[in-house]
């Protein structure tokens, strides 16, 4: 569920809507998006007896790609992120020159967080890993925000919002994880990604390579029969 914060009056109101309804909201098909509305994706909030309460974590995390100064650059980023299997939602904020991403995280049964502190740490670790992975994939530096339950972004209109309910989750646990640093294209890709085993690193790098090969093929030709040999050629390189 997505929490919509409406600041039209003195006292903000909080309402929960499903992901599909949120997508229709951004598309403008359900109701007009108000400039004073914001969305919180990381946790559900409600107001009880005048107090804003955190009701639970959604296992979603929000990222932001800033500094996109023209529509062509913004479209390129959108084209790239929709082919990354962890992208659950992505939409454009043309006024701020940014693309907003929402991804899903999960944990294995043995890593299920048992208290509030562990849940916060899982959210933080998901943000750190996804921040690094998307920075490397897009070859751009994402905004570095403090990952927390009340992270939010202003609701904006985007008819072309991307939504994939079948996106892949990234698995995390509550063990402390240093914030990995994106060093640009010269980053050492042969090393394990922070907090991952050798097998997990290889899986992520493989998926990244396949995504890059597919993007390169799509940019060269729209003929599917011609794309497959091109993908193999890029993967071989």
mmCIF file of C-alpha atoms in Angstrom:
data_model
loop_
_atom_site.group_PDB
_atom_site.id
_atom_site.type_symbol
_atom_site.label_atom_id
_atom_site.label_comp_id
_atom_site.label_asym_id
_atom_site.label_seq_id
_atom_site.Cartn_x
_atom_site.Cartn_y
_atom_site.Cartn_z
ATOM 1 C CA UNK A 1 0.000 0.000 0.000
ATOM 2 C CA UNK A 2 1.095 3.585 -0.709
ATOM 3 C CA UNK A 3 0.458 6.356 1.822
ATOM 4 C CA UNK A 4 -0.800 9.599 0.277
ATOM 5 C CA UNK A 5 -0.123 12.660 2.426
ATOM 6 C CA UNK A 6 -2.457 15.556 1.607
ATOM 7 C CA UNK A 7 -1.311 18.952 2.867
ATOM 8 C CA UNK A 8 -4.193 21.014 1.548
ATOM 9 C CA UNK A 9 -5.248 22.104 5.024
ATOM 10 C CA UNK A 10 -3.551 23.011 8.284
ATOM 11 C CA UNK A 11 -3.505 19.412 9.459
ATOM 12 C CA UNK A 12 -2.247 16.938 6.835
ATOM 13 C CA UNK A 13 -4.375 13.871 6.177
ATOM 14 C CA UNK A 14 -3.081 10.363 5.494
ATOM 15 C CA UNK A 15 -4.773 7.780 3.282
ATOM 16 C CA UNK A 16 -3.718 4.360 2.005
ATOM 17 C CA UNK A 17 -4.199 3.285 -1.609
ATOM 18 C CA UNK A 18 -3.094 0.202 -3.518
ATOM 19 C CA UNK A 19 -0.261 0.254 -6.047
ATOM 20 C CA UNK A 20 -2.565 0.019 -9.066
ATOM 21 C CA UNK A 21 -4.702 2.898 -7.788
ATOM 22 C CA UNK A 22 -1.555 4.940 -7.203
ATOM 23 C CA UNK A 23 -0.485 4.289 -10.802
ATOM 24 C CA UNK A 24 -3.893 5.492 -12.041
ATOM 25 C CA UNK A 25 -3.536 8.511 -9.766
ATOM 26 C CA UNK A 26 -0.216 9.484 -11.337
ATOM 27 C CA UNK A 27 -1.642 8.877 -14.798
ATOM 28 C CA UNK A 28 -4.459 11.253 -13.897
ATOM 29 C CA UNK A 29 -7.180 8.708 -14.711
ATOM 30 C CA UNK A 30 -8.689 8.573 -11.216
ATOM 31 C CA UNK A 31 -8.416 12.127 -9.979
ATOM 32 C CA UNK A 32 -6.377 15.257 -10.466
ATOM 33 C CA UNK A 33 -2.983 15.059 -8.799
ATOM 34 C CA UNK A 34 -2.678 17.937 -6.369
ATOM 35 C CA UNK A 35 0.681 19.702 -6.078
ATOM 36 C CA UNK A 36 0.427 19.521 -2.299
ATOM 37 C CA UNK A 37 0.124 15.740 -2.224
ATOM 38 C CA UNK A 38 3.086 13.470 -1.464
ATOM 39 C CA UNK A 39 3.567 9.706 -1.613
ATOM 40 C CA UNK A 40 5.271 7.513 0.985
ATOM 41 C CA UNK A 41 6.120 4.069 -0.347
ATOM 42 C CA UNK A 42 8.423 2.595 2.326
ATOM 43 C CA UNK A 43 5.858 2.297 5.117
ATOM 44 C CA UNK A 44 2.158 2.726 5.849
ATOM 45 C CA UNK A 45 1.069 5.673 7.998
ATOM 46 C CA UNK A 46 -2.229 6.633 9.568
ATOM 47 C CA UNK A 47 -3.434 9.365 11.914
ATOM 48 C CA UNK A 48 -4.937 8.122 15.189
ATOM 49 C CA UNK A 49 -6.254 10.519 17.796
ATOM 50 C CA UNK A 50 -4.347 13.326 16.125
ATOM 51 C CA UNK A 51 -1.037 11.444 16.119
ATOM 52 C CA UNK A 52 0.663 10.100 12.983
ATOM 53 C CA UNK A 53 1.495 6.412 13.504
ATOM 54 C CA UNK A 54 3.689 4.047 11.539
ATOM 55 C CA UNK A 55 1.497 0.996 10.846
ATOM 56 C CA UNK A 56 4.045 -1.246 9.142
ATOM 57 C CA UNK A 57 6.768 -1.508 6.517
ATOM 58 C CA UNK A 58 5.752 -2.219 2.911
ATOM 59 C CA UNK A 59 9.048 -3.810 1.805
ATOM 60 C CA UNK A 60 9.317 -1.085 -0.828
ATOM 61 C CA UNK A 61 12.137 1.419 -1.142
ATOM 62 C CA UNK A 62 12.277 4.686 -3.070
ATOM 63 C CA UNK A 63 15.231 5.961 -5.130
ATOM 64 C CA UNK A 64 15.673 9.126 -7.151
ATOM 65 C CA UNK A 65 17.752 9.851 -10.264
ATOM 66 C CA UNK A 66 18.352 13.640 -10.253
ATOM 67 C CA UNK A 67 20.002 16.113 -12.619
ATOM 68 C CA UNK A 68 18.148 15.122 -15.801
ATOM 69 C CA UNK A 69 18.127 18.478 -17.532
ATOM 70 C CA UNK A 70 16.223 17.641 -20.708
ATOM 71 C CA UNK A 71 13.454 15.289 -21.787
ATOM 72 C CA UNK A 72 15.754 13.231 -24.018
ATOM 73 C CA UNK A 73 18.005 12.390 -21.077
ATOM 74 C CA UNK A 74 14.985 11.616 -18.903
ATOM 75 C CA UNK A 75 13.579 9.271 -21.555
ATOM 76 C CA UNK A 76 16.916 7.485 -21.829
ATOM 77 C CA UNK A 77 16.922 6.822 -18.094
ATOM 78 C CA UNK A 78 13.305 5.610 -18.230
ATOM 79 C CA UNK A 79 14.156 3.294 -21.115
ATOM 80 C CA UNK A 80 17.027 1.836 -19.100
ATOM 81 C CA UNK A 81 15.269 1.389 -15.750
ATOM 82 C CA UNK A 82 12.257 -0.451 -17.178
ATOM 83 C CA UNK A 83 14.625 -3.218 -18.320
ATOM 84 C CA UNK A 84 16.178 -3.657 -14.876
ATOM 85 C CA UNK A 85 14.295 -6.533 -13.215
ATOM 86 C CA UNK A 86 14.153 -4.831 -9.774
ATOM 87 C CA UNK A 87 12.182 -1.799 -11.032
ATOM 88 C CA UNK A 88 8.645 -2.036 -9.691
ATOM 89 C CA UNK A 89 7.575 1.541 -10.495
ATOM 90 C CA UNK A 90 9.218 4.443 -12.282
ATOM 91 C CA UNK A 91 7.887 7.858 -13.199
ATOM 92 C CA UNK A 92 9.172 11.223 -14.372
ATOM 93 C CA UNK A 93 9.206 14.417 -12.343
ATOM 94 C CA UNK A 94 9.798 16.899 -15.159
ATOM 95 C CA UNK A 95 9.598 19.935 -12.885
ATOM 96 C CA UNK A 96 12.539 18.715 -10.803
ATOM 97 C CA UNK A 97 14.383 16.979 -13.656
ATOM 98 C CA UNK A 98 14.327 13.572 -11.994
ATOM 99 C CA UNK A 99 13.106 10.001 -12.355
ATOM 100 C CA UNK A 100 11.648 8.367 -9.231
ATOM 101 C CA UNK A 101 12.065 4.613 -8.743
ATOM 102 C CA UNK A 102 10.317 2.194 -6.407
ATOM 103 C CA UNK A 103 11.797 -1.270 -5.826
ATOM 104 C CA UNK A 104 10.839 -4.214 -3.660
ATOM 105 C CA UNK A 105 12.957 -5.988 -1.061
ATOM 106 C CA UNK A 106 12.408 -9.166 0.917
ATOM 107 C CA UNK A 107 14.183 -11.449 3.339
ATOM 108 C CA UNK A 108 14.629 -15.174 3.699
ATOM 109 C CA UNK A 109 12.741 -16.933 6.523
ATOM 110 C CA UNK A 110 15.841 -17.180 8.680
ATOM 111 C CA UNK A 111 16.470 -13.422 8.254
ATOM 112 C CA UNK A 112 12.931 -12.258 9.123
ATOM 113 C CA UNK A 113 13.286 -9.105 11.276
ATOM 114 C CA UNK A 114 11.776 -9.507 14.720
ATOM 115 C CA UNK A 115 11.694 -5.919 15.983
ATOM 116 C CA UNK A 116 11.404 -2.317 14.814
ATOM 117 C CA UNK A 117 15.174 -1.734 14.756
ATOM 118 C CA UNK A 118 15.752 -4.788 12.540
ATOM 119 C CA UNK A 119 13.024 -3.677 10.125
ATOM 120 C CA UNK A 120 14.625 -0.241 9.841
ATOM 121 C CA UNK A 121 17.999 -1.851 9.180
ATOM 122 C CA UNK A 122 16.522 -4.042 6.431
ATOM 123 C CA UNK A 123 15.069 -0.951 4.731
ATOM 124 C CA UNK A 124 18.427 0.800 5.036
ATOM 125 C CA UNK A 125 20.341 -2.149 3.583
ATOM 126 C CA UNK A 126 17.891 -2.479 0.682
ATOM 127 C CA UNK A 127 18.371 1.210 -0.113
ATOM 128 C CA UNK A 128 22.172 0.880 0.012
ATOM 129 C CA UNK A 129 22.315 -2.143 -2.269
ATOM 130 C CA UNK A 130 19.816 -0.819 -4.798
ATOM 131 C CA UNK A 131 21.446 2.624 -4.796
ATOM 132 C CA UNK A 132 24.763 1.036 -5.742
ATOM 133 C CA UNK A 133 23.283 -1.352 -8.317
ATOM 134 C CA UNK A 134 21.274 1.348 -10.117
ATOM 135 C CA UNK A 135 24.207 3.778 -10.044
ATOM 136 C CA UNK A 136 26.373 1.158 -11.770
ATOM 137 C CA UNK A 137 23.663 0.122 -14.229
ATOM 138 C CA UNK A 138 22.751 3.679 -15.242
ATOM 139 C CA UNK A 139 26.322 5.024 -14.872
ATOM 140 C CA UNK A 140 24.810 7.945 -12.958
ATOM 141 C CA UNK A 141 24.993 9.103 -9.370
ATOM 142 C CA UNK A 142 21.643 8.805 -7.628
ATOM 143 C CA UNK A 143 20.507 11.076 -4.822
ATOM 144 C CA UNK A 144 21.951 9.956 -1.510
ATOM 145 C CA UNK A 145 19.170 10.352 1.031
ATOM 146 C CA UNK A 146 18.788 8.988 4.511
ATOM 147 C CA UNK A 147 16.667 5.861 4.008
ATOM 148 C CA UNK A 148 13.783 5.930 6.452
ATOM 149 C CA UNK A 149 10.145 4.923 6.686
ATOM 150 C CA UNK A 150 8.830 8.442 6.031
ATOM 151 C CA UNK A 151 10.774 9.013 2.786
ATOM 152 C CA UNK A 152 8.399 10.675 0.360
ATOM 153 C CA UNK A 153 8.173 12.418 -2.977
ATOM 154 C CA UNK A 154 5.694 14.913 -4.321
ATOM 155 C CA UNK A 155 2.948 13.443 -6.499
ATOM 156 C CA UNK A 156 3.268 14.537 -10.125
ATOM 157 C CA UNK A 157 1.368 13.751 -13.298
ATOM 158 C CA UNK A 158 2.983 11.208 -15.657
ATOM 159 C CA UNK A 159 0.809 9.321 -18.123
ATOM 160 C CA UNK A 160 3.777 7.099 -18.946
ATOM 161 C CA UNK A 161 4.422 5.810 -15.408
ATOM 162 C CA UNK A 162 5.940 2.303 -15.475
ATOM 163 C CA UNK A 163 4.535 -0.431 -13.220
ATOM 164 C CA UNK A 164 5.667 -4.058 -12.980
ATOM 165 C CA UNK A 165 3.930 -6.040 -10.202
ATOM 166 C CA UNK A 166 6.163 -9.015 -11.090
ATOM 167 C CA UNK A 167 9.436 -7.202 -10.416
ATOM 168 C CA UNK A 168 12.161 -9.125 -8.617
ATOM 169 C CA UNK A 169 12.842 -8.332 -4.950
ATOM 170 C CA UNK A 170 16.342 -7.834 -3.609
ATOM 171 C CA UNK A 171 17.043 -9.952 -0.519
ATOM 172 C CA UNK A 172 18.478 -8.322 2.588
ATOM 173 C CA UNK A 173 18.965 -8.938 6.289
ATOM 174 C CA UNK A 174 19.467 -6.700 9.319
ATOM 175 C CA UNK A 175 23.240 -7.048 9.575
ATOM 176 C CA UNK A 176 25.002 -3.648 9.342
ATOM 177 C CA UNK A 177 26.131 -2.825 5.805
ATOM 178 C CA UNK A 178 28.504 -0.045 4.773
ATOM 179 C CA UNK A 179 27.227 2.325 2.108
ATOM 180 C CA UNK A 180 28.953 1.190 -1.111
ATOM 181 C CA UNK A 181 30.474 3.963 -3.208
ATOM 182 C CA UNK A 182 29.888 4.195 -6.952
ATOM 183 C CA UNK A 183 33.208 5.075 -8.578
ATOM 184 C CA UNK A 184 31.966 5.501 -12.122
ATOM 185 C CA UNK A 185 32.766 3.211 -15.038
ATOM 186 C CA UNK A 186 36.172 2.428 -13.524
ATOM 187 C CA UNK A 187 34.575 0.678 -10.525
ATOM 188 C CA UNK A 188 36.114 -2.670 -9.769
ATOM 189 C CA UNK A 189 33.433 -5.050 -10.990
ATOM 190 C CA UNK A 190 35.469 -8.171 -10.295
ATOM 191 C CA UNK A 191 35.007 -7.810 -6.544
ATOM 192 C CA UNK A 192 31.963 -9.033 -4.656
ATOM 193 C CA UNK A 193 29.229 -6.453 -4.220
ATOM 194 C CA UNK A 194 28.960 -5.210 -0.625
ATOM 195 C CA UNK A 195 27.101 -7.640 1.608
ATOM 196 C CA UNK A 196 26.801 -10.327 -1.090
ATOM 197 C CA UNK A 197 28.401 -13.713 -1.548
ATOM 198 C CA UNK A 198 30.399 -14.587 -4.649
ATOM 199 C CA UNK A 199 27.390 -16.471 -6.090
ATOM 200 C CA UNK A 200 24.991 -13.552 -5.453
ATOM 201 C CA UNK A 201 27.464 -11.108 -7.019
ATOM 202 C CA UNK A 202 27.769 -13.249 -10.134
ATOM 203 C CA UNK A 203 23.992 -13.501 -10.426
ATOM 204 C CA UNK A 204 23.546 -9.711 -10.200
ATOM 205 C CA UNK A 205 26.366 -9.040 -12.666
ATOM 206 C CA UNK A 206 24.924 -11.604 -15.084
ATOM 207 C CA UNK A 207 21.486 -9.964 -14.946
ATOM 208 C CA UNK A 208 23.119 -6.567 -15.442
ATOM 209 C CA UNK A 209 25.020 -7.797 -18.508
ATOM 210 C CA UNK A 210 21.872 -9.300 -20.032
ATOM 211 C CA UNK A 211 19.985 -6.034 -19.452
ATOM 212 C CA UNK A 212 22.762 -3.999 -21.084
ATOM 213 C CA UNK A 213 22.931 -6.376 -24.050
ATOM 214 C CA UNK A 214 19.169 -6.190 -24.547
ATOM 215 C CA UNK A 215 19.235 -2.386 -24.406
ATOM 216 C CA UNK A 216 22.059 -2.231 -26.946
ATOM 217 C CA UNK A 217 20.163 -4.539 -29.313
ATOM 218 C CA UNK A 218 16.910 -2.569 -28.967
ATOM 219 C CA UNK A 219 18.705 0.679 -29.782
ATOM 220 C CA UNK A 220 20.183 -0.850 -32.937
ATOM 221 C CA UNK A 221 17.095 -2.507 -34.445
ATOM 222 C CA UNK A 222 13.404 -3.089 -33.750
ATOM 223 C CA UNK A 223 13.472 -6.443 -35.548
ATOM 224 C CA UNK A 224 13.352 -9.171 -32.902
ATOM 225 C CA UNK A 225 15.087 -11.715 -35.151
ATOM 226 C CA UNK A 226 18.009 -9.327 -35.585
ATOM 227 C CA UNK A 227 18.150 -8.448 -31.872
ATOM 228 C CA UNK A 228 19.076 -11.942 -30.640
ATOM 229 C CA UNK A 229 22.393 -12.204 -32.563
ATOM 230 C CA UNK A 230 23.251 -8.650 -31.502
ATOM 231 C CA UNK A 231 22.627 -9.518 -27.843
ATOM 232 C CA UNK A 232 24.944 -12.531 -28.126
ATOM 233 C CA UNK A 233 27.609 -10.343 -29.709
ATOM 234 C CA UNK A 234 27.393 -7.742 -26.904
ATOM 235 C CA UNK A 235 27.458 -10.463 -24.220
ATOM 236 C CA UNK A 236 30.521 -12.013 -25.826
ATOM 237 C CA UNK A 237 32.317 -8.667 -25.709
#
